[in-house]
Amino acid sequence: MKPAKAKMPRKPVIKKGSQSNLKDPVGVYCRVRPLSFPDQECCVEVVNSTTVQLHTPEGYRLNRNGDYKETQYSFKRVFGIHTTQKELFDVVASPLVDDLIHGKNGLLFTYGVTGSGKTHTMTGSPGYGGLLPRCLNMIFNSIGSFQAKRYVFKSNDRNSMEIQCEVDALLERQKREAMPVPKTPSNKRQADPEFADMINVQEFCKAEEIDEDSVYGVFVSYIEIYNNYIYDLLEEVQLDPIKPKLPQSKILREDKNHNMYVAGCTEVEVKSTEEAFEVFWRGQKKRRIANTHLNRESSRSHSVFSIKLVQAPLDADGDNVLQEKEQITISQLSLVDLAGSERTNRTKAEGNRLREAGNINQSLMTLRTCMEVLRENQTYGTNKMVPYRDSKLTHLFKNYFDGEGKVRMIVCVNPKAEDYEESLQVMRFAEVTQEVEVARPVDKAICGLTPGRRYRNLPRGGPVGDEPLVTEVILQSFPPLPPSKLLDINDEETLPKLIEALEKRHHLRQLMTEELNKQCMNFKALLKEFDSSLLNKENYIQEKLNEKEKLISGQKSEIERLEKKNKTLEYKIEVLEKTTTIYEEDKRNLQQELESQNQKLQRQFSDKRRLEARLQGMVTETSMKWQKECERRVAATQLEMQNKLWVKDEKLKQLKAIVTEPKPEKPERPSRERDRERILPRSVSPSPVPLSSNNIAQISTGQQLMSQPQLHRRSNSCSSISVASCISEWEQKLSPFSTPVNVTSLARHRQQEPGQSKTCIVSDRRRGMYWTEGREMVPTFNSEIGVEEDRCRRGDVYKTRGGGQSVQFTDIETLKQESPTGSRKRRSSTIAPAQPDGTESEWTDVETRCSVAVEMRAGSQLGPGYQHHAQPKRKKP
Ligand code: ADP
Ligand code: MG
C-alpha cells in the first residue's frame, strides 16, 4: 500500500495588477454535515478550523488498485459537524447583514451535492433556523424602530425606488386595506406554526452603528432558476386546479448602475422577520407545488432570495423622510441555494429531465468557468471575456464579480463515502473560487445634514417615577424612631420616648423648613438677580439685534441698489453685445463683398491679359499674312513685267532683224547716241548689268541707271527713225494688256520693321519707269494675280545684314547676257552692298525654274480690276 500523500493547502498567489487594498477574495467557507447514520464510512476529516482532508473511501481505493491520494483543502473557515447555525451565522452571514445595513451589497451562496446540507444551512430545518431567517432577524432587530411607514418607499420597474410623502403613503395603506383581499401582510401577525420554530431565534443579534437619522424599508423577492429559466415565486397568479397554468419565465435587465435584475419581479415590502419569512415560505410552497405539478426535481433548481434594504435620510427637522430620490441608498443581500452540483448520471434522470438536469449542471459549469476565467485574468493580468451571459445564474450575479460587493460561499459537504468523488469536484471549485477577488464595496455617501436629527426635538430626561423621591431621602436622613409597640398597659416609657423623638423630628423639620425657606429666598433673590441680568442682557442683545437689523436693512438696500445697477449694466452689455454682433456681421459681409470684388477684378484683369495676348497674336498673324500676300503680288507683277519685257525684246530683235536684213545696202544708221536719244523716251529695255554698291545710289537718279545698259546692249545694233516708227506703229496695234512692259529695274526697299506691308505705286504708263524722289512708278495692272508663291521668289533679293534692308530688282537683260543660250533657267542675283559699318555683304543666289509659258499664262490670267500697289522704300543711308 502506497503511503498517503497529503496535499498541502495552496499558498496564496501573488496577483498581478490587482489592487489588493481595494479588493477582497471571495470568502469560501466549508461546512461538513454529520453522517446520516453513524456506521457510514466517512471520507472527510476536519483537520483544523481552516483545513479539511478528504480520505479516499475503501471501495474507491480498491477499484483504483490502491492508487489514491489524500488531499487537504483550506478555507477561510471550516465548520465541523457540531457547528451550530448560530456560529455559522455569526461568522459568515452577520458581516454581510452589517454591510447591507451600511448600504453595501452582498452575495451568499451554498454549493454542494444534493443532501450535503445546503438548504439546511441556508433556510434551516425545523427547530434550526438557517442563515436566511437569522439574517432577517438581525436586519429587523437593527432597523426596527427606524423603519419607514409602509408605502413610503415604492419599488419601480427599473430596479430603483421612489419616495412617497407620509400622506400619500397613508392613503395607499387605506386603499389597500379597503380591498376585498388584503394584500398587505400584517407585521403584528403571529408566525405560521409551520416555520415558527425556524424563526424563533433566541439569540439577539443586532448590527452596530446604525444611522439613526435615516428611515429604512425592507423589500424581499424570491426567484427560482430552473432549466435556465427564471420564475418569480412571489407572483400572484390564480391557480387553476384543473388546468394549471405554466409559470411565465422572466427576463434579466441591467439598471443604470449596471446591476442585473429580474424585470417585473415581485418585491414585497416587509416589516418584520415573521412577515418576511412568511413571504419566503409562500414562495417555497409554490416552488414545491410547481415541482410536483411539472414533475421536476427540486434539487435541480437554484433559488435566490433577495433582501433589499432601502434607506433615506430624515429631513433637517428629523420628523419626516427627505423627499429626495438621489438620497436613497439601496443595498441588496442575495441568498442563493444552488442546485446540487453532482453530475447528471447520478440523479438517474431521463428524457426531458435529463436535458433539464444537463442545463442545470451547465449553469453550474458556467459558474465554474466564470470563476476560472476571473482568476486567470486577475492572476496573470489577462483580459479574457468572462462568459457571464452563458447562463442566467451567472448573468444575474455578474456585477457582484465585475462590480463591487462582498461575495461569500459556503461549501457543504456530506462526508459519506458515496459522495467522495463529487466532493472532490466541489473542493476543486472552492479552491478556484477563493482565488477570485472582488472589489470592496464603498461606504455610502453622507447626506450632509446634521447628525442627531431624530432625537433633537424629543423631550429630554427619562420618566420621573424612576428616581427616588426627595422626601424619602430626607426621611432617611432623620434619626430612627424608637420602637412604638406598647408592651403592656402600664408601659409609660415607650410613648414619651416616641413623643420626644417625634418632637425632635418636628423641630428638625422646622429647622429644615426654615433653612429651605431661607434657601428659597436666596434662590429667589438669585433668580431675580439672574432675571434682571438676563433682562439686561436681553436688552443689550435686542439693541445689538436692532443695530444689526439696521445694518442688514442698509446692506439689503445697498444690495438692491447694486442689483439694479447690475441689471442696468447687464442690459447695457446686452445692447452692446447686440450692437457688436451687428457690426461684426456687417464687417463680415463687407469683407465678403471686398473679397468677391477682388476676385472679380482679378478675373477681369486676367481676361484682359488673355484678350491682349490674343489680339497681339491676331495682329502678328494678320501682318504676316499681308506681308506674304504683298510679297507674292509684287513678285507676280515683276514676273509678269519681265516676261512682257522679254517678249517685247524678242520681238524687237526680230523686228530689228527683219528691218536690218533686207536692206544691207541702206545708208548707215544714225549714231547710237542719236538713236538712243530718240528711242529712249519710249524704250523700256531691261536693267543694266548687276549693280555695284555704288550703283544703288544711281538708282535714285533714274535716267542714268537706265541709259547705261542701253548703251551697252545696243552698241551693235543700228536703228533708224523709220524702224523706230515701225516699232511704234506695231506697238500701237497691240492691246494694252498684251503690251510688253519694260521694267528696267524694280528696286524695293524693305522696311526695318517686320510685318509692315509694302505698297507699290504703279503708274499707268506703259513704257519705261522712272525713279522719283523715293518713289518708283510702275505700270498698273488691273488683273488678279494667280501665281503661286514659289513663283514669287523669282528675282534678285538684295539683302543687307547690318541694316536689315533689302532691295530687290530683276534685270532680264543681264540674265540673258549671263545665259546667252536663251535657256529658261535664270539666275537671280542678290546684291549685297557694303554694310554701313564697312563689313562685307553676303550674296544669295536663288535659282528660278519657272517656265516662260507658265509666266505668260499667269500674265494672261491677270484680270481687270486688280490693282497692285507697291511702295518701295528707299534704302536708308
Ligand atoms: P441539500 O439542500 O444540500 O440537498 P439538505 O439541506 O436538504 O441538503 O439536507 C438534507 C438533510 O440533511 C436534511 O434532512 C437536513 O436536515 C440534514 N442536514 C443537513 N445538514 C445538516 C447538519 N449540519 N446538521 C444536521 N442535519 C443536517
Ligand atoms: Mg436543498
JSON list of C-alpha atoms in Angstrom, two decimals, residues 501-672:
[
{"chain": "A", "resi": 501, "resn": "ALA", "atom": "CA", "xyz": [-38.38, 61.60, 69.15]},
{"chain": "A", "resi": 502, "resn": "LEU", "atom": "CA", "xyz": [-41.26, 62.99, 67.15]},
{"chain": "A", "resi": 503, "resn": "GLU", "atom": "CA", "xyz": [-40.83, 66.39, 68.72]},
{"chain": "A", "resi": 504, "resn": "LYS", "atom": "CA", "xyz": [-37.17, 66.25, 67.84]},
{"chain": "A", "resi": 505, "resn": "ARG", "atom": "CA", "xyz": [-38.10, 65.38, 64.31]},
{"chain": "A", "resi": 506, "resn": "HIS", "atom": "CA", "xyz": [-40.66, 68.13, 64.28]},
{"chain": "A", "resi": 507, "resn": "HIS", "atom": "CA", "xyz": [-38.08, 70.60, 65.45]},
{"chain": "A", "resi": 508, "resn": "LEU", "atom": "CA", "xyz": [-35.64, 69.32, 62.91]},
{"chain": "A", "resi": 509, "resn": "ARG", "atom": "CA", "xyz": [-38.26, 69.63, 60.31]},
{"chain": "A", "resi": 510, "resn": "GLN", "atom": "CA", "xyz": [-39.00, 73.16, 61.29]},
{"chain": "A", "resi": 511, "resn": "LEU", "atom": "CA", "xyz": [-35.34, 73.97, 61.14]},
{"chain": "A", "resi": 512, "resn": "MET", "atom": "CA", "xyz": [-35.13, 72.37, 57.77]},
{"chain": "A", "resi": 513, "resn": "THR", "atom": "CA", "xyz": [-38.19, 74.23, 56.62]},
{"chain": "A", "resi": 514, "resn": "GLU", "atom": "CA", "xyz": [-36.68, 77.45, 57.78]},
{"chain": "A", "resi": 515, "resn": "GLU", "atom": "CA", "xyz": [-33.45, 76.54, 56.07]},
{"chain": "A", "resi": 516, "resn": "LEU", "atom": "CA", "xyz": [-35.38, 75.67, 52.98]},
{"chain": "A", "resi": 517, "resn": "ASN", "atom": "CA", "xyz": [-37.32, 78.90, 53.09]},
{"chain": "A", "resi": 518, "resn": "LYS", "atom": "CA", "xyz": [-34.12, 80.77, 53.58]},
{"chain": "A", "resi": 519, "resn": "GLN", "atom": "CA", "xyz": [-32.55, 78.98, 50.70]},
{"chain": "A", "resi": 520, "resn": "CYS", "atom": "CA", "xyz": [-35.68, 79.55, 48.70]},
{"chain": "A", "resi": 521, "resn": "MET", "atom": "CA", "xyz": [-35.44, 83.21, 49.44]},
{"chain": "A", "resi": 522, "resn": "ASN", "atom": "CA", "xyz": [-31.80, 83.17, 48.48]},
{"chain": "A", "resi": 523, "resn": "PHE", "atom": "CA", "xyz": [-32.57, 81.26, 45.37]},
{"chain": "A", "resi": 524, "resn": "LYS", "atom": "CA", "xyz": [-35.39, 83.67, 44.58]},
{"chain": "A", "resi": 525, "resn": "ALA", "atom": "CA", "xyz": [-33.04, 86.56, 45.06]},
{"chain": "A", "resi": 526, "resn": "LEU", "atom": "CA", "xyz": [-30.52, 84.86, 42.89]},
{"chain": "A", "resi": 527, "resn": "LEU", "atom": "CA", "xyz": [-33.20, 84.15, 40.34]},
{"chain": "A", "resi": 528, "resn": "LYS", "atom": "CA", "xyz": [-34.29, 87.75, 40.44]},
{"chain": "A", "resi": 529, "resn": "GLU", "atom": "CA", "xyz": [-30.73, 88.82, 40.04]},
{"chain": "A", "resi": 530, "resn": "PHE", "atom": "CA", "xyz": [-30.27, 86.40, 37.23]},
{"chain": "A", "resi": 531, "resn": "ASP", "atom": "CA", "xyz": [-33.55, 87.55, 35.78]},
{"chain": "A", "resi": 532, "resn": "SER", "atom": "CA", "xyz": [-32.53, 91.17, 35.86]},
{"chain": "A", "resi": 533, "resn": "SER", "atom": "CA", "xyz": [-29.13, 90.37, 34.41]},
{"chain": "A", "resi": 534, "resn": "LEU", "atom": "CA", "xyz": [-30.86, 88.26, 31.81]},
{"chain": "A", "resi": 535, "resn": "LEU", "atom": "CA", "xyz": [-33.16, 91.15, 31.09]},
{"chain": "A", "resi": 536, "resn": "ASN", "atom": "CA", "xyz": [-30.23, 93.44, 30.79]},
{"chain": "A", "resi": 537, "resn": "LYS", "atom": "CA", "xyz": [-28.53, 91.04, 28.53]},
{"chain": "A", "resi": 538, "resn": "GLU", "atom": "CA", "xyz": [-31.69, 90.64, 26.58]},
{"chain": "A", "resi": 539, "resn": "ASN", "atom": "CA", "xyz": [-32.00, 94.33, 26.20]},
{"chain": "A", "resi": 540, "resn": "TYR", "atom": "CA", "xyz": [-28.41, 94.56, 25.18]},
{"chain": "A", "resi": 541, "resn": "ILE", "atom": "CA", "xyz": [-28.90, 91.75, 22.69]},
{"chain": "A", "resi": 542, "resn": "GLN", "atom": "CA", "xyz": [-32.05, 93.40, 21.46]},
{"chain": "A", "resi": 543, "resn": "GLU", "atom": "CA", "xyz": [-30.16, 96.61, 20.95]},
{"chain": "A", "resi": 544, "resn": "LYS", "atom": "CA", "xyz": [-27.44, 94.76, 19.16]},
{"chain": "A", "resi": 545, "resn": "LEU", "atom": "CA", "xyz": [-30.04, 92.96, 17.13]},
{"chain": "A", "resi": 546, "resn": "ASN", "atom": "CA", "xyz": [-31.70, 96.21, 16.19]},
{"chain": "A", "resi": 547, "resn": "GLU", "atom": "CA", "xyz": [-28.35, 97.57, 15.18]},
{"chain": "A", "resi": 548, "resn": "LYS", "atom": "CA", "xyz": [-27.61, 94.53, 13.16]},
{"chain": "A", "resi": 549, "resn": "GLU", "atom": "CA", "xyz": [-31.04, 94.64, 11.60]},
{"chain": "A", "resi": 550, "resn": "LYS", "atom": "CA", "xyz": [-30.49, 98.24, 10.67]},
{"chain": "A", "resi": 551, "resn": "LEU", "atom": "CA", "xyz": [-27.16, 97.24, 9.20]},
{"chain": "A", "resi": 552, "resn": "ILE", "atom": "CA", "xyz": [-28.75, 94.36, 7.40]},
{"chain": "A", "resi": 553, "resn": "SER", "atom": "CA", "xyz": [-31.53, 96.53, 6.03]},
{"chain": "A", "resi": 554, "resn": "GLY", "atom": "CA", "xyz": [-28.92, 99.06, 4.93]},
{"chain": "A", "resi": 555, "resn": "GLN", "atom": "CA", "xyz": [-26.93, 96.33, 3.29]},
{"chain": "A", "resi": 556, "resn": "LYS", "atom": "CA", "xyz": [-30.08, 94.94, 1.76]},
{"chain": "A", "resi": 557, "resn": "SER", "atom": "CA", "xyz": [-30.93, 98.27, 0.21]},
{"chain": "A", "resi": 558, "resn": "GLU", "atom": "CA", "xyz": [-27.32, 98.54, -0.93]},
{"chain": "A", "resi": 559, "resn": "ILE", "atom": "CA", "xyz": [-27.59, 95.08, -2.43]},
{"chain": "A", "resi": 560, "resn": "GLU", "atom": "CA", "xyz": [-30.84, 96.07, -4.10]},
{"chain": "A", "resi": 561, "resn": "ARG", "atom": "CA", "xyz": [-29.22, 99.17, -5.50]},
{"chain": "A", "resi": 562, "resn": "LEU", "atom": "CA", "xyz": [-26.27, 97.18, -6.70]},
{"chain": "A", "resi": 563, "resn": "GLU", "atom": "CA", "xyz": [-28.56, 94.60, -8.18]},
{"chain": "A", "resi": 564, "resn": "LYS", "atom": "CA", "xyz": [-30.45, 97.31, -10.01]},
{"chain": "A", "resi": 565, "resn": "LYS", "atom": "CA", "xyz": [-27.16, 98.74, -11.22]},
{"chain": "A", "resi": 566, "resn": "ASN", "atom": "CA", "xyz": [-26.09, 95.30, -12.17]},
{"chain": "A", "resi": 567, "resn": "LYS", "atom": "CA", "xyz": [-29.26, 94.83, -14.13]},
{"chain": "A", "resi": 568, "resn": "THR", "atom": "CA", "xyz": [-28.78, 98.12, -15.96]},
{"chain": "A", "resi": 569, "resn": "LEU", "atom": "CA", "xyz": [-25.21, 97.21, -16.71]},
{"chain": "A", "resi": 570, "resn": "GLU", "atom": "CA", "xyz": [-26.27, 93.80, -17.86]},
{"chain": "A", "resi": 571, "resn": "TYR", "atom": "CA", "xyz": [-28.84, 95.41, -20.09]},
{"chain": "A", "resi": 572, "resn": "LYS", "atom": "CA", "xyz": [-26.19, 97.75, -21.45]},
{"chain": "A", "resi": 573, "resn": "ILE", "atom": "CA", "xyz": [-23.85, 94.86, -22.00]},
{"chain": "A", "resi": 574, "resn": "GLU", "atom": "CA", "xyz": [-26.60, 93.05, -23.78]},
{"chain": "A", "resi": 575, "resn": "VAL", "atom": "CA", "xyz": [-27.25, 96.03, -26.02]},
{"chain": "A", "resi": 576, "resn": "LEU", "atom": "CA", "xyz": [-23.55, 96.42, -26.68]},
{"chain": "A", "resi": 577, "resn": "GLU", "atom": "CA", "xyz": [-23.20, 92.78, -27.42]},
{"chain": "A", "resi": 578, "resn": "LYS", "atom": "CA", "xyz": [-26.07, 93.01, -29.85]},
{"chain": "A", "resi": 579, "resn": "THR", "atom": "CA", "xyz": [-24.50, 96.04, -31.50]},
{"chain": "A", "resi": 580, "resn": "THR", "atom": "CA", "xyz": [-21.19, 94.26, -31.65]},
{"chain": "A", "resi": 581, "resn": "THR", "atom": "CA", "xyz": [-22.81, 91.30, -33.30]},
{"chain": "A", "resi": 582, "resn": "ILE", "atom": "CA", "xyz": [-24.48, 93.55, -35.82]},
{"chain": "A", "resi": 583, "resn": "TYR", "atom": "CA", "xyz": [-21.20, 95.32, -36.55]},
{"chain": "A", "resi": 584, "resn": "GLU", "atom": "CA", "xyz": [-19.38, 92.07, -36.78]},
{"chain": "A", "resi": 585, "resn": "GLU", "atom": "CA", "xyz": [-21.94, 90.78, -39.18]},
{"chain": "A", "resi": 586, "resn": "ASP", "atom": "CA", "xyz": [-21.62, 93.97, -41.23]},
{"chain": "A", "resi": 587, "resn": "LYS", "atom": "CA", "xyz": [-17.86, 93.60, -41.18]},
{"chain": "A", "resi": 588, "resn": "ARG", "atom": "CA", "xyz": [-18.14, 90.04, -42.30]},
{"chain": "A", "resi": 589, "resn": "ASN", "atom": "CA", "xyz": [-20.50, 90.99, -45.10]},
{"chain": "A", "resi": 590, "resn": "LEU", "atom": "CA", "xyz": [-18.25, 93.83, -46.23]},
{"chain": "A", "resi": 591, "resn": "GLN", "atom": "CA", "xyz": [-15.21, 91.61, -46.13]},
{"chain": "A", "resi": 592, "resn": "GLN", "atom": "CA", "xyz": [-17.03, 89.06, -48.18]},
{"chain": "A", "resi": 593, "resn": "GLU", "atom": "CA", "xyz": [-18.06, 91.71, -50.67]},
{"chain": "A", "resi": 594, "resn": "LEU", "atom": "CA", "xyz": [-14.49, 93.01, -50.83]},
{"chain": "A", "resi": 595, "resn": "GLU", "atom": "CA", "xyz": [-13.22, 89.56, -51.45]},
{"chain": "A", "resi": 596, "resn": "SER", "atom": "CA", "xyz": [-15.75, 88.95, -54.17]},
{"chain": "A", "resi": 597, "resn": "GLN", "atom": "CA", "xyz": [-14.89, 92.30, -55.79]},
{"chain": "A", "resi": 598, "resn": "ASN", "atom": "CA", "xyz": [-11.21, 91.48, -55.63]},
{"chain": "A", "resi": 599, "resn": "GLN", "atom": "CA", "xyz": [-11.86, 88.18, -57.26]},
{"chain": "A", "resi": 600, "resn": "LYS", "atom": "CA", "xyz": [-13.95, 89.84, -59.93]},
{"chain": "A", "resi": 601, "resn": "LEU", "atom": "CA", "xyz": [-11.18, 92.37, -60.59]},
{"chain": "A", "resi": 602, "resn": "GLN", "atom": "CA", "xyz": [-8.60, 89.66, -60.86]},
{"chain": "A", "resi": 603, "resn": "ARG", "atom": "CA", "xyz": [-10.82, 87.77, -63.22]},
{"chain": "A", "resi": 604, "resn": "GLN", "atom": "CA", "xyz": [-11.29, 90.85, -65.35]},
{"chain": "A", "resi": 605, "resn": "PHE", "atom": "CA", "xyz": [-7.56, 91.55, -65.31]},
{"chain": "A", "resi": 606, "resn": "SER", "atom": "CA", "xyz": [-6.72, 88.07, -66.41]},
{"chain": "A", "resi": 607, "resn": "ASP", "atom": "CA", "xyz": [-9.43, 88.27, -69.10]},
{"chain": "A", "resi": 608, "resn": "LYS", "atom": "CA", "xyz": [-7.92, 91.48, -70.32]},
{"chain": "A", "resi": 609, "resn": "ARG", "atom": "CA", "xyz": [-4.47, 89.96, -70.48]},
{"chain": "A", "resi": 610, "resn": "ARG", "atom": "CA", "xyz": [-5.78, 86.99, -72.37]},
{"chain": "A", "resi": 611, "resn": "LEU", "atom": "CA", "xyz": [-7.57, 89.28, -74.78]},
{"chain": "A", "resi": 612, "resn": "GLU", "atom": "CA", "xyz": [-4.41, 91.34, -75.25]},
{"chain": "A", "resi": 613, "resn": "ALA", "atom": "CA", "xyz": [-2.38, 88.28, -75.96]},
{"chain": "A", "resi": 614, "resn": "ARG", "atom": "CA", "xyz": [-4.98, 87.04, -78.41]},
{"chain": "A", "resi": 615, "resn": "LEU", "atom": "CA", "xyz": [-5.14, 90.41, -80.16]},
{"chain": "A", "resi": 616, "resn": "GLN", "atom": "CA", "xyz": [-1.36, 90.57, -80.31]},
{"chain": "A", "resi": 617, "resn": "GLY", "atom": "CA", "xyz": [-1.35, 87.14, -81.88]},
{"chain": "A", "resi": 618, "resn": "MET", "atom": "CA", "xyz": [-4.01, 88.16, -84.34]},
{"chain": "A", "resi": 619, "resn": "VAL", "atom": "CA", "xyz": [-2.13, 91.33, -85.28]},
{"chain": "A", "resi": 620, "resn": "THR", "atom": "CA", "xyz": [1.08, 89.41, -85.84]},
{"chain": "A", "resi": 621, "resn": "GLU", "atom": "CA", "xyz": [-0.71, 86.79, -87.85]},
{"chain": "A", "resi": 622, "resn": "THR", "atom": "CA", "xyz": [-2.54, 89.32, -89.97]},
{"chain": "A", "resi": 623, "resn": "SER", "atom": "CA", "xyz": [0.58, 91.35, -90.62]},
{"chain": "A", "resi": 624, "resn": "MET", "atom": "CA", "xyz": [2.50, 88.21, -91.55]},
{"chain": "A", "resi": 625, "resn": "LYS", "atom": "CA", "xyz": [-0.29, 87.19, -93.88]},
{"chain": "A", "resi": 626, "resn": "TRP", "atom": "CA", "xyz": [-0.41, 90.57, -95.51]},
{"chain": "A", "resi": 627, "resn": "GLN", "atom": "CA", "xyz": [3.35, 90.72, -95.79]},
{"chain": "A", "resi": 628, "resn": "LYS", "atom": "CA", "xyz": [3.38, 87.41, -97.56]},
{"chain": "A", "resi": 629, "resn": "GLU", "atom": "CA", "xyz": [0.49, 88.43, -99.75]},
{"chain": "A", "resi": 630, "resn": "CYS", "atom": "CA", "xyz": [2.25, 91.66, -100.75]},
{"chain": "A", "resi": 631, "resn": "GLU", "atom": "CA", "xyz": [5.47, 89.86, -101.47]},
{"chain": "A", "resi": 632, "resn": "ARG", "atom": "CA", "xyz": [3.62, 87.38, -103.59]},
{"chain": "A", "resi": 633, "resn": "ARG", "atom": "CA", "xyz": [1.81, 90.07, -105.53]},
{"chain": "A", "resi": 634, "resn": "VAL", "atom": "CA", "xyz": [4.92, 92.14, -106.07]},
{"chain": "A", "resi": 635, "resn": "ALA", "atom": "CA", "xyz": [6.81, 89.11, -107.28]},
{"chain": "A", "resi": 636, "resn": "ALA", "atom": "CA", "xyz": [3.96, 88.18, -109.58]},
{"chain": "A", "resi": 637, "resn": "THR", "atom": "CA", "xyz": [3.86, 91.67, -111.01]},
{"chain": "A", "resi": 638, "resn": "GLN", "atom": "CA", "xyz": [7.63, 91.69, -111.50]},
{"chain": "A", "resi": 639, "resn": "LEU", "atom": "CA", "xyz": [7.50, 88.40, -113.21]},
{"chain": "A", "resi": 640, "resn": "GLU", "atom": "CA", "xyz": [4.73, 89.49, -115.42]},
{"chain": "A", "resi": 641, "resn": "MET", "atom": "CA", "xyz": [6.60, 92.59, -116.43]},
{"chain": "A", "resi": 642, "resn": "GLN", "atom": "CA", "xyz": [9.82, 90.75, -117.00]},
{"chain": "A", "resi": 643, "resn": "ASN", "atom": "CA", "xyz": [8.05, 88.34, -119.23]},
{"chain": "A", "resi": 644, "resn": "LYS", "atom": "CA", "xyz": [6.43, 91.06, -121.19]},
{"chain": "A", "resi": 645, "resn": "LEU", "atom": "CA", "xyz": [9.70, 92.86, -121.45]},
{"chain": "A", "resi": 646, "resn": "TRP", "atom": "CA", "xyz": [11.39, 89.78, -122.62]},
{"chain": "A", "resi": 647, "resn": "VAL", "atom": "CA", "xyz": [8.71, 89.12, -125.24]},
{"chain": "A", "resi": 648, "resn": "LYS", "atom": "CA", "xyz": [8.95, 92.66, -126.41]},
{"chain": "A", "resi": 649, "resn": "ASP", "atom": "CA", "xyz": [12.68, 92.47, -126.60]},
{"chain": "A", "resi": 650, "resn": "GLU", "atom": "CA", "xyz": [12.44, 89.32, -128.60]},
{"chain": "A", "resi": 651, "resn": "LYS", "atom": "CA", "xyz": [10.01, 90.95, -130.93]},
{"chain": "A", "resi": 652, "resn": "LEU", "atom": "CA", "xyz": [12.17, 93.97, -131.17]},
{"chain": "A", "resi": 653, "resn": "LYS", "atom": "CA", "xyz": [15.09, 91.79, -132.03]},
{"chain": "A", "resi": 654, "resn": "GLN", "atom": "CA", "xyz": [13.07, 90.02, -134.63]},
{"chain": "A", "resi": 655, "resn": "LEU", "atom": "CA", "xyz": [11.89, 93.30, -135.98]},
{"chain": "A", "resi": 656, "resn": "LYS", "atom": "CA", "xyz": [15.39, 94.59, -135.99]},
{"chain": "A", "resi": 657, "resn": "ALA", "atom": "CA", "xyz": [16.48, 91.53, -137.77]},
{"chain": "A", "resi": 658, "resn": "ILE", "atom": "CA", "xyz": [13.68, 92.00, -140.28]},
{"chain": "A", "resi": 659, "resn": "VAL", "atom": "CA", "xyz": [14.48, 95.62, -140.69]},
{"chain": "A", "resi": 660, "resn": "THR", "atom": "CA", "xyz": [18.19, 95.23, -140.99]},
{"chain": "A", "resi": 661, "resn": "GLU", "atom": "CA", "xyz": [18.41, 92.08, -143.11]},
{"chain": "A", "resi": 662, "resn": "PRO", "atom": "CA", "xyz": [16.57, 93.04, -146.33]},
{"chain": "A", "resi": 663, "resn": "LYS", "atom": "CA", "xyz": [18.32, 96.45, -146.60]},
{"chain": "A", "resi": 664, "resn": "PRO", "atom": "CA", "xyz": [22.02, 95.83, -146.18]},
{"chain": "A", "resi": 665, "resn": "GLU", "atom": "CA", "xyz": [22.77, 98.39, -148.74]},
{"chain": "A", "resi": 666, "resn": "LYS", "atom": "CA", "xyz": [20.96, 101.07, -146.89]},
{"chain": "A", "resi": 667, "resn": "PRO", "atom": "CA", "xyz": [22.98, 104.08, -145.74]},
{"chain": "A", "resi": 668, "resn": "GLU", "atom": "CA", "xyz": [24.49, 103.92, -142.25]},
{"chain": "A", "resi": 669, "resn": "ARG", "atom": "CA", "xyz": [22.18, 104.34, -139.44]},
{"chain": "A", "resi": 670, "resn": "PRO", "atom": "CA", "xyz": [22.36, 107.38, -137.30]},
{"chain": "A", "resi": 671, "resn": "SER", "atom": "CA", "xyz": [24.75, 107.15, -134.44]},
{"chain": "A", "resi": 672, "resn": "ARG", "atom": "CA", "xyz": [23.83, 105.07, -131.43]}
]
